[in-house]
Amino acid sequence: MTESEFYQLLSKYADVVVRVGLNLRKGQRLLLRGILDDAPLMRKVTERAYKAGAVYVEPIYTDEQIARIRFEHADPESITEVPDWIVTRYEEYYKRMDAELAISSYDPELLAGIDPDLIAMNRKALMQKMEPLRKYENTTNWCVVATATPAWAKKVFPNLPVKEAQEKLWEEIFASCRIYEADPVAAWNEHCAKLQRYRDYLNAQKFTALHYTGPGTDLTIGLPEKQQWQGAQTEFKNGITAVPNLPTEEVFTTPHAEKVNGTVKSTMPLNYGGVLIEDFSLAFENGRAVNVSAKKGEETLKKLIETDENASRLGEVALVPNSSPISQRKILFYNTLFDENASCHIAIGNSYRDTIVGGEDMTEEEFAACGGNKSLVHTDFMIGSDQLDIDGINPDGSHTPVFRAGEWAVNV
Amino acid sequence: MAPKKQHQELLKKYAEAVVKVGLNLRAGQRLIITNAIARGVPPAARRFVHEVTKAAYAAGARYVETIWGDEEMLRIRIRLQNAPSDSFGEYPKFHISAIMDMIQNGDALLSISANDPDALKGLDTERIGAMQKTHLENYKEVGAQVSRNAINWCVVAAASPAWAAKMFPDLKPGEAEEKLWQAIFETTRADQPDPVASWKEHIQNLKKRSGYLQAKKYSALHYRGPGTDFTLGLPNGHKWISAQALAENGVIFTANMPTEETFTLPDRHRAEGTVAATFPLSYGGSLIEDFNVTFENGRIIKVNAKKNEAILQQLVDTDEGSTRLGEVALVPASSPIAKRGHLFYNTLFDENASCHIAIGRAYRFTLTGGEELTDEEFIAAGGNVSLNHVDFMIGSPEMDIDGVTDDGTREPVMRSGEWAFDA
């Protein structure tokens, strides 16, 4: 890839981000969040956004190295310090119904070797501070995308020199986001329509539960009566419909927080806040994870599910065929945005309000009574493989094959 | 080119001096690091920021946060913003609320300059002006707190490729940056075996100059030099300051590194004659060159500039206080920074190579009891209030300055750009 080829692709990518991912409207402001290494995409998106009539683009850069420096050099007693304005800067945007783009290109091993207790304390303090922002969920059009940063690229392609690794990771991102297509926006429209057909099928079936079987996995996930499957596009409260993840290959809803039983084995490592958790299993009883084990990062996993009362319960169940374009690349990305679109997954923690019919207007009690989960955390982990079968359990107790050998078993 | 390891070592010493001498950061304080002009610290300063963050935590900081600013984003906005022109009123409000949160809590503020002096070169001056006006209006409350030394604050610099290229256009990019770093390390005494001890000695020397001038209580200064014949009144109660100050949060700090100046406030009502700038002025991303300013009764009545006169006029037109002066500073032409013989295109350095004056706001702490006065009282006492505070350089080896006492007697303060008294 020459530099000029790269910038052409980056321009097309920024175009897809602004038109498909954000569906940015004339007159909106746009909040951009990324790390310093994300600057090339941040700038291209800013150009596109102003051309699309944005009245203001506000970039917020962070330097992830500074997070590590804090853990290494700060007084551990001070690690829970989170200033108030971290929250108010977002609130100003959400209140005005502005758009938000988050770029997720973190170094998967940023915090390797740091005391998991300190990390957990720090994350919990941050999440508690951010909790009041939950009420703005899906208020405004938001989107998460990635760029190929050196540290992340090196982790994905450890055998390549960093420049080549970065170039290769860019190619993967461009391919996953359909940037090589002659008309990327048209390709996205077609793709979204397909995901919506699966979503509509599942909404029509109203399964009472999904039953997962695979190596190390025998898990029944109860589904709420008012389950609402989502896929590709989201209709935001500011009236804009957009695609909040690029790439996206999933359809998802919330499990019933009290109706999960059995054991599930992860099929990919989980990167949680800069620490890798590998080869792990969770056993559930009446919705709660009662036993966890991991070959690596077990301590961090335990801390994760102990974050608060409901961090040991599930808040998302998502279906992705093993033949998804991202899965077919046979690459472990160590980044949820990609890995979750290569594999069926579930999430520990909070449920999205829009995964229960009418959930956005419910009180916390009403939402919980419907089976929704409330927690500070929401962490996806991968359980799909070409050996995974999933049955849908109908209200009359009969089973309908939904996945066989990791692929959709239904035609839509 | 200095070996990597040596550069890293100097960077570390520099960061420690900034935390210990510049900020004099106290255990338990929080620290916010930013840059007003670029709406955050230019990313080129990243490695230096890492060292400052480490040094701050080592000093017991409770929390250190850097706000980053990408000058390219400002350029993109000016070029491409395809929205109504009044949308230039939009501003990153959290930048202000973050700094104000820190100030109200008695925390510390560090500004790191690494800006491209030509950041906005060639762009629409009206749009630049609109954006700058919004910035000044939003930054007003921060400026007010800083100008009364509410907290320990400090301004320092880090090299960046664009700034280095402007300073050393004949060098290759890497070499230019290295040379600029070298200049920063030397002028901030980071290259000394014990930078902190060396700063203590330097601060004592500067205090002798400000002590002498304080005792004299001149009623005016008279400047003569090429293109300059200029009298500047000094108000009753003016305080000559150098290097250190006591902040309202009780911390003694050094607001600029480097610093070679002795300064106070002029009387906003008493400036007469014409003064010629001896250095270009970098203002809000534009370079104003070869200019002079004429005063009558303290007011600017005329500006001339060979380059970017429109930007200079915008600056003066910002508000009433921008037509008057708020600082007068004395620096010998033989200052270590002047002796380097090159321009920095950056006020932090250039103001320490030359006598200078500032258009706009006077620092409250340069008038006895100034912190306690209302704006009206401060103005009545001769102090200036404005959204701006912009230094420009007027010193040269051909500059003579007299101090005028209450009874009209003239005493030499500077001759041929050098101090004319012993202290």
PDB file of C-alpha atoms in Angstrom, chain A residues 196-387:
ATOM      1  CA  GLN A 196     -32.313  -7.294   9.864  1.00  0.00           C
ATOM      2  CA  ARG A 197     -33.956 -10.345   8.296  1.00  0.00           C
ATOM      3  CA  TYR A 198     -32.337 -12.574  10.979  1.00  0.00           C
ATOM      4  CA  ARG A 199     -33.353 -10.078  13.633  1.00  0.00           C
ATOM      5  CA  ASP A 200     -36.967 -10.098  12.417  1.00  0.00           C
ATOM      6  CA  TYR A 201     -37.013 -13.910  12.324  1.00  0.00           C
ATOM      7  CA  LEU A 202     -35.870 -14.163  15.970  1.00  0.00           C
ATOM      8  CA  ASN A 203     -38.328 -11.506  17.097  1.00  0.00           C
ATOM      9  CA  ALA A 204     -41.118 -13.474  15.427  1.00  0.00           C
ATOM     10  CA  GLN A 205     -40.089 -16.823  16.994  1.00  0.00           C
ATOM     11  CA  LYS A 206     -40.108 -15.512  20.608  1.00  0.00           C
ATOM     12  CA  PHE A 207     -37.994 -18.414  21.895  1.00  0.00           C
ATOM     13  CA  THR A 208     -38.190 -18.904  25.674  1.00  0.00           C
ATOM     14  CA  ALA A 209     -34.538 -19.949  25.779  1.00  0.00           C
ATOM     15  CA  LEU A 210     -31.481 -20.832  23.712  1.00  0.00           C
ATOM     16  CA  HIS A 211     -29.625 -24.060  24.391  1.00  0.00           C
ATOM     17  CA  TYR A 212     -25.900 -24.093  23.537  1.00  0.00           C
ATOM     18  CA  THR A 213     -23.858 -27.279  23.092  1.00  0.00           C
ATOM     19  CA  GLY A 214     -20.202 -27.477  22.107  1.00  0.00           C
ATOM     20  CA  PRO A 215     -16.834 -28.594  23.506  1.00  0.00           C
ATOM     21  CA  GLY A 216     -16.916 -27.700  27.209  1.00  0.00           C
ATOM     22  CA  THR A 217     -20.257 -25.944  26.760  1.00  0.00           C
ATOM     23  CA  ASP A 218     -23.736 -27.022  27.827  1.00  0.00           C
ATOM     24  CA  LEU A 219     -25.608 -23.845  28.597  1.00  0.00           C
ATOM     25  CA  THR A 220     -29.243 -22.788  28.630  1.00  0.00           C
ATOM     26  CA  ILE A 221     -29.896 -19.079  28.322  1.00  0.00           C
ATOM     27  CA  GLY A 222     -33.457 -18.091  29.195  1.00  0.00           C
ATOM     28  CA  LEU A 223     -34.833 -15.160  27.221  1.00  0.00           C
ATOM     29  CA  PRO A 224     -37.256 -12.532  28.539  1.00  0.00           C
ATOM     30  CA  GLU A 225     -40.812 -12.663  27.274  1.00  0.00           C
ATOM     31  CA  LYS A 226     -40.358  -9.096  26.025  1.00  0.00           C
ATOM     32  CA  GLN A 227     -37.020  -9.843  24.323  1.00  0.00           C
ATOM     33  CA  GLN A 228     -36.177  -7.436  21.512  1.00  0.00           C
ATOM     34  CA  TRP A 229     -33.551  -8.670  19.050  1.00  0.00           C
ATOM     35  CA  GLN A 230     -31.373  -5.975  17.535  1.00  0.00           C
ATOM     36  CA  GLY A 231     -29.014  -6.008  14.563  1.00  0.00           C
ATOM     37  CA  ALA A 232     -26.860  -3.635  12.511  1.00  0.00           C
ATOM     38  CA  GLN A 233     -28.883  -0.447  12.855  1.00  0.00           C
ATOM     39  CA  THR A 234     -30.156   1.375  15.891  1.00  0.00           C
ATOM     40  CA  GLU A 235     -32.884   3.977  15.967  1.00  0.00           C
ATOM     41  CA  PHE A 236     -31.646   6.664  18.348  1.00  0.00           C
ATOM     42  CA  LYS A 237     -33.876   8.892  20.433  1.00  0.00           C
ATOM     43  CA  ASN A 238     -32.748  11.934  18.460  1.00  0.00           C
ATOM     44  CA  GLY A 239     -34.521  10.413  15.457  1.00  0.00           C
ATOM     45  CA  ILE A 240     -31.392   9.260  13.626  1.00  0.00           C
ATOM     46  CA  THR A 241     -30.929   5.667  12.482  1.00  0.00           C
ATOM     47  CA  ALA A 242     -27.313   4.545  12.183  1.00  0.00           C
ATOM     48  CA  VAL A 243     -24.919   1.621  12.617  1.00  0.00           C
ATOM     49  CA  PRO A 244     -23.243   1.925  16.036  1.00  0.00           C
ATOM     50  CA  ASN A 245     -20.472  -0.611  15.390  1.00  0.00           C
ATOM     51  CA  LEU A 246     -18.240  -0.829  12.315  1.00  0.00           C
ATOM     52  CA  PRO A 247     -17.773  -3.667  11.612  1.00  0.00           C
ATOM     53  CA  THR A 248     -20.918  -5.481  12.764  1.00  0.00           C
ATOM     54  CA  GLU A 249     -22.038  -9.023  12.000  1.00  0.00           C
ATOM     55  CA  GLU A 250     -24.183  -9.768  15.057  1.00  0.00           C
ATOM     56  CA  VAL A 251     -27.831  -9.949  16.040  1.00  0.00           C
ATOM     57  CA  PHE A 252     -28.349  -9.721  19.784  1.00  0.00           C
ATOM     58  CA  THR A 253     -30.754  -9.403  22.671  1.00  0.00           C
ATOM     59  CA  THR A 254     -30.601  -9.696  26.455  1.00  0.00           C
ATOM     60  CA  PRO A 255     -30.736 -12.986  28.340  1.00  0.00           C
ATOM     61  CA  HIS A 256     -33.116 -13.238  31.277  1.00  0.00           C
ATOM     62  CA  ALA A 257     -30.752 -12.283  34.085  1.00  0.00           C
ATOM     63  CA  GLU A 258     -32.111 -14.996  36.397  1.00  0.00           C
ATOM     64  CA  LYS A 259     -32.560 -17.822  33.906  1.00  0.00           C
ATOM     65  CA  VAL A 260     -29.084 -18.895  32.822  1.00  0.00           C
ATOM     66  CA  ASN A 261     -27.920 -22.399  33.775  1.00  0.00           C
ATOM     67  CA  GLY A 262     -25.025 -24.668  32.852  1.00  0.00           C
ATOM     68  CA  THR A 263     -21.410 -24.215  31.788  1.00  0.00           C
ATOM     69  CA  VAL A 264     -19.870 -22.239  28.960  1.00  0.00           C
ATOM     70  CA  LYS A 265     -16.299 -22.320  27.698  1.00  0.00           C
ATOM     71  CA  SER A 266     -14.702 -19.314  26.029  1.00  0.00           C
ATOM     72  CA  THR A 267     -13.316 -19.874  22.557  1.00  0.00           C
ATOM     73  CA  MET A 268     -11.095 -16.759  22.396  1.00  0.00           C
ATOM     74  CA  PRO A 269      -9.007 -14.810  24.906  1.00  0.00           C
ATOM     75  CA  LEU A 270     -10.692 -11.799  26.483  1.00  0.00           C
ATOM     76  CA  ASN A 271      -8.909  -8.470  26.723  1.00  0.00           C
ATOM     77  CA  TYR A 272     -10.238  -6.717  29.803  1.00  0.00           C
ATOM     78  CA  GLY A 273      -8.862  -3.272  30.544  1.00  0.00           C
ATOM     79  CA  GLY A 274      -5.402  -4.065  29.222  1.00  0.00           C
ATOM     80  CA  VAL A 275      -5.131  -7.589  30.692  1.00  0.00           C
ATOM     81  CA  LEU A 276      -5.636 -10.810  28.723  1.00  0.00           C
ATOM     82  CA  ILE A 277      -7.811 -13.558  30.197  1.00  0.00           C
ATOM     83  CA  GLU A 278      -7.307 -16.887  28.417  1.00  0.00           C
ATOM     84  CA  ASP A 279      -8.891 -20.354  28.297  1.00  0.00           C
ATOM     85  CA  PHE A 280     -11.702 -19.745  30.719  1.00  0.00           C
ATOM     86  CA  SER A 281     -15.046 -21.272  31.735  1.00  0.00           C
ATOM     87  CA  LEU A 282     -18.008 -20.001  33.706  1.00  0.00           C
ATOM     88  CA  ALA A 283     -20.678 -22.111  35.404  1.00  0.00           C
ATOM     89  CA  PHE A 284     -24.102 -20.495  35.946  1.00  0.00           C
ATOM     90  CA  GLU A 285     -26.913 -21.281  38.348  1.00  0.00           C
ATOM     91  CA  ASN A 286     -30.172 -19.332  38.125  1.00  0.00           C
ATOM     92  CA  GLY A 287     -28.417 -16.594  36.204  1.00  0.00           C
ATOM     93  CA  ARG A 288     -25.431 -16.138  38.458  1.00  0.00           C
ATOM     94  CA  ALA A 289     -21.876 -17.259  37.625  1.00  0.00           C
ATOM     95  CA  VAL A 290     -21.085 -19.522  40.579  1.00  0.00           C
ATOM     96  CA  ASN A 291     -17.737 -20.795  39.404  1.00  0.00           C
ATOM     97  CA  VAL A 292     -15.067 -19.361  37.123  1.00  0.00           C
ATOM     98  CA  SER A 293     -11.721 -20.753  36.079  1.00  0.00           C
ATOM     99  CA  ALA A 294      -9.046 -19.475  33.690  1.00  0.00           C
ATOM    100  CA  LYS A 295      -5.609 -20.653  32.621  1.00  0.00           C
ATOM    101  CA  LYS A 296      -4.426 -17.045  32.527  1.00  0.00           C
ATOM    102  CA  GLY A 297      -5.888 -13.934  34.137  1.00  0.00           C
ATOM    103  CA  GLU A 298      -8.222 -15.834  36.506  1.00  0.00           C
ATOM    104  CA  GLU A 299      -7.736 -13.189  39.195  1.00  0.00           C
ATOM    105  CA  THR A 300      -8.783 -10.424  36.792  1.00  0.00           C
ATOM    106  CA  LEU A 301     -11.827 -12.436  35.672  1.00  0.00           C
ATOM    107  CA  LYS A 302     -12.898 -12.942  39.281  1.00  0.00           C
ATOM    108  CA  LYS A 303     -12.489  -9.240  39.982  1.00  0.00           C
ATOM    109  CA  LEU A 304     -14.587  -8.505  36.916  1.00  0.00           C
ATOM    110  CA  ILE A 305     -17.567 -10.562  38.055  1.00  0.00           C
ATOM    111  CA  GLU A 306     -17.247  -9.209  41.585  1.00  0.00           C
ATOM    112  CA  THR A 307     -17.401  -5.570  40.416  1.00  0.00           C
ATOM    113  CA  ASP A 308     -20.941  -5.298  41.726  1.00  0.00           C
ATOM    114  CA  GLU A 309     -23.917  -7.473  42.567  1.00  0.00           C
ATOM    115  CA  ASN A 310     -24.984  -8.180  39.009  1.00  0.00           C
ATOM    116  CA  ALA A 311     -21.604  -8.340  37.296  1.00  0.00           C
ATOM    117  CA  SER A 312     -21.890 -12.121  37.716  1.00  0.00           C
ATOM    118  CA  ARG A 313     -25.019 -12.176  35.527  1.00  0.00           C
ATOM    119  CA  LEU A 314     -25.371 -11.882  31.762  1.00  0.00           C
ATOM    120  CA  GLY A 315     -26.611  -8.818  29.889  1.00  0.00           C
ATOM    121  CA  GLU A 316     -26.233  -9.761  26.227  1.00  0.00           C
ATOM    122  CA  VAL A 317     -26.499 -12.789  23.984  1.00  0.00           C
ATOM    123  CA  ALA A 318     -25.355 -12.390  20.384  1.00  0.00           C
ATOM    124  CA  LEU A 319     -25.380 -14.679  17.367  1.00  0.00           C
ATOM    125  CA  VAL A 320     -22.656 -14.546  14.713  1.00  0.00           C
ATOM    126  CA  PRO A 321     -22.046 -17.323  12.188  1.00  0.00           C
ATOM    127  CA  ASN A 322     -18.629 -18.940  12.102  1.00  0.00           C
ATOM    128  CA  SER A 323     -18.498 -18.071   8.396  1.00  0.00           C
ATOM    129  CA  SER A 324     -18.699 -14.339   9.139  1.00  0.00           C
ATOM    130  CA  PRO A 325     -16.163 -12.447   7.021  1.00  0.00           C
ATOM    131  CA  ILE A 326     -14.213 -11.544  10.137  1.00  0.00           C
ATOM    132  CA  SER A 327     -14.182 -15.110  11.439  1.00  0.00           C
ATOM    133  CA  GLN A 328     -13.004 -16.338   8.049  1.00  0.00           C
ATOM    134  CA  ARG A 329      -9.876 -14.216   8.317  1.00  0.00           C
ATOM    135  CA  LYS A 330      -8.757 -16.585  11.097  1.00  0.00           C
ATOM    136  CA  ILE A 331      -7.174 -13.802  13.057  1.00  0.00           C
ATOM    137  CA  LEU A 332      -7.476 -13.169  16.745  1.00  0.00           C
ATOM    138  CA  PHE A 333      -7.822  -9.397  17.079  1.00  0.00           C
ATOM    139  CA  TYR A 334      -7.652  -9.045  20.877  1.00  0.00           C
ATOM    140  CA  ASN A 335     -10.224  -6.307  20.398  1.00  0.00           C
ATOM    141  CA  THR A 336     -13.898  -6.865  21.179  1.00  0.00           C
ATOM    142  CA  LEU A 337     -15.153  -4.772  18.276  1.00  0.00           C
ATOM    143  CA  PHE A 338     -13.626  -7.329  15.892  1.00  0.00           C
ATOM    144  CA  ASP A 339     -13.599 -10.548  17.868  1.00  0.00           C
ATOM    145  CA  GLU A 340     -17.290 -10.238  18.818  1.00  0.00           C
ATOM    146  CA  ASN A 341     -18.117 -10.120  15.129  1.00  0.00           C
ATOM    147  CA  ALA A 342     -16.207 -13.300  14.469  1.00  0.00           C
ATOM    148  CA  SER A 343     -18.056 -15.386  17.022  1.00  0.00           C
ATOM    149  CA  CYS A 344     -21.226 -16.016  18.979  1.00  0.00           C
ATOM    150  CA  HIS A 345     -20.777 -14.258  22.291  1.00  0.00           C
ATOM    151  CA  ILE A 346     -22.374 -13.328  25.561  1.00  0.00           C
ATOM    152  CA  ALA A 347     -21.697 -10.381  27.840  1.00  0.00           C
ATOM    153  CA  ILE A 348     -21.247 -10.225  31.565  1.00  0.00           C
ATOM    154  CA  GLY A 349     -23.067  -7.319  33.151  1.00  0.00           C
ATOM    155  CA  ASN A 350     -25.446  -4.627  32.030  1.00  0.00           C
ATOM    156  CA  SER A 351     -28.276  -5.176  29.519  1.00  0.00           C
ATOM    157  CA  TYR A 352     -29.003  -2.605  26.835  1.00  0.00           C
ATOM    158  CA  ARG A 353     -32.370  -1.012  27.444  1.00  0.00           C
ATOM    159  CA  ASP A 354     -33.408  -1.425  23.819  1.00  0.00           C
ATOM    160  CA  THR A 355     -33.139  -5.225  24.038  1.00  0.00           C
ATOM    161  CA  ILE A 356     -36.426  -5.370  25.962  1.00  0.00           C
ATOM    162  CA  VAL A 357     -39.597  -4.079  24.297  1.00  0.00           C
ATOM    163  CA  GLY A 358     -40.358  -0.698  25.903  1.00  0.00           C
ATOM    164  CA  GLY A 359     -37.249  -1.053  28.089  1.00  0.00           C
ATOM    165  CA  GLU A 360     -36.060   2.504  27.492  1.00  0.00           C
ATOM    166  CA  ASP A 361     -39.093   3.897  29.293  1.00  0.00           C
ATOM    167  CA  MET A 362     -39.072   1.460  32.218  1.00  0.00           C
ATOM    168  CA  THR A 363     -37.956   2.135  35.777  1.00  0.00           C
ATOM    169  CA  GLU A 364     -35.027   0.068  37.010  1.00  0.00           C
ATOM    170  CA  GLU A 365     -37.426  -2.192  38.894  1.00  0.00           C
ATOM    171  CA  GLU A 366     -39.653  -2.736  35.870  1.00  0.00           C
ATOM    172  CA  PHE A 367     -36.620  -3.456  33.680  1.00  0.00           C
ATOM    173  CA  ALA A 368     -35.279  -5.984  36.209  1.00  0.00           C
ATOM    174  CA  ALA A 369     -38.723  -7.592  36.553  1.00  0.00           C
ATOM    175  CA  CYS A 370     -38.684  -8.216  32.786  1.00  0.00           C
ATOM    176  CA  GLY A 371     -35.337 -10.023  33.083  1.00  0.00           C
ATOM    177  CA  GLY A 372     -32.971  -7.105  32.269  1.00  0.00           C
ATOM    178  CA  ASN A 373     -29.676  -6.819  34.143  1.00  0.00           C
ATOM    179  CA  LYS A 374     -28.137  -3.709  35.694  1.00  0.00           C
ATOM    180  CA  SER A 375     -24.432  -3.501  36.393  1.00  0.00           C
ATOM    181  CA  LEU A 376     -21.518  -1.102  36.036  1.00  0.00           C
ATOM    182  CA  VAL A 377     -19.816  -3.510  33.612  1.00  0.00           C
ATOM    183  CA  HIS A 378     -20.685  -4.819  30.177  1.00  0.00           C
ATOM    184  CA  THR A 379     -17.977  -7.136  28.888  1.00  0.00           C
ATOM    185  CA  ASP A 380     -18.410  -9.419  25.880  1.00  0.00           C
ATOM    186  CA  PHE A 381     -16.630 -12.746  25.579  1.00  0.00           C
ATOM    187  CA  MET A 382     -16.558 -15.222  22.754  1.00  0.00           C
ATOM    188  CA  ILE A 383     -18.127 -18.689  22.871  1.00  0.00           C
ATOM    189  CA  GLY A 384     -18.675 -19.501  19.191  1.00  0.00           C
ATOM    190  CA  SER A 385     -16.887 -22.081  17.066  1.00  0.00           C
ATOM    191  CA  ASP A 386     -17.526 -24.416  14.151  1.00  0.00           C
ATOM    192  CA  GLN A 387     -18.574 -27.008  16.728  1.00  0.00           C
TER     193      GLN A 387
END
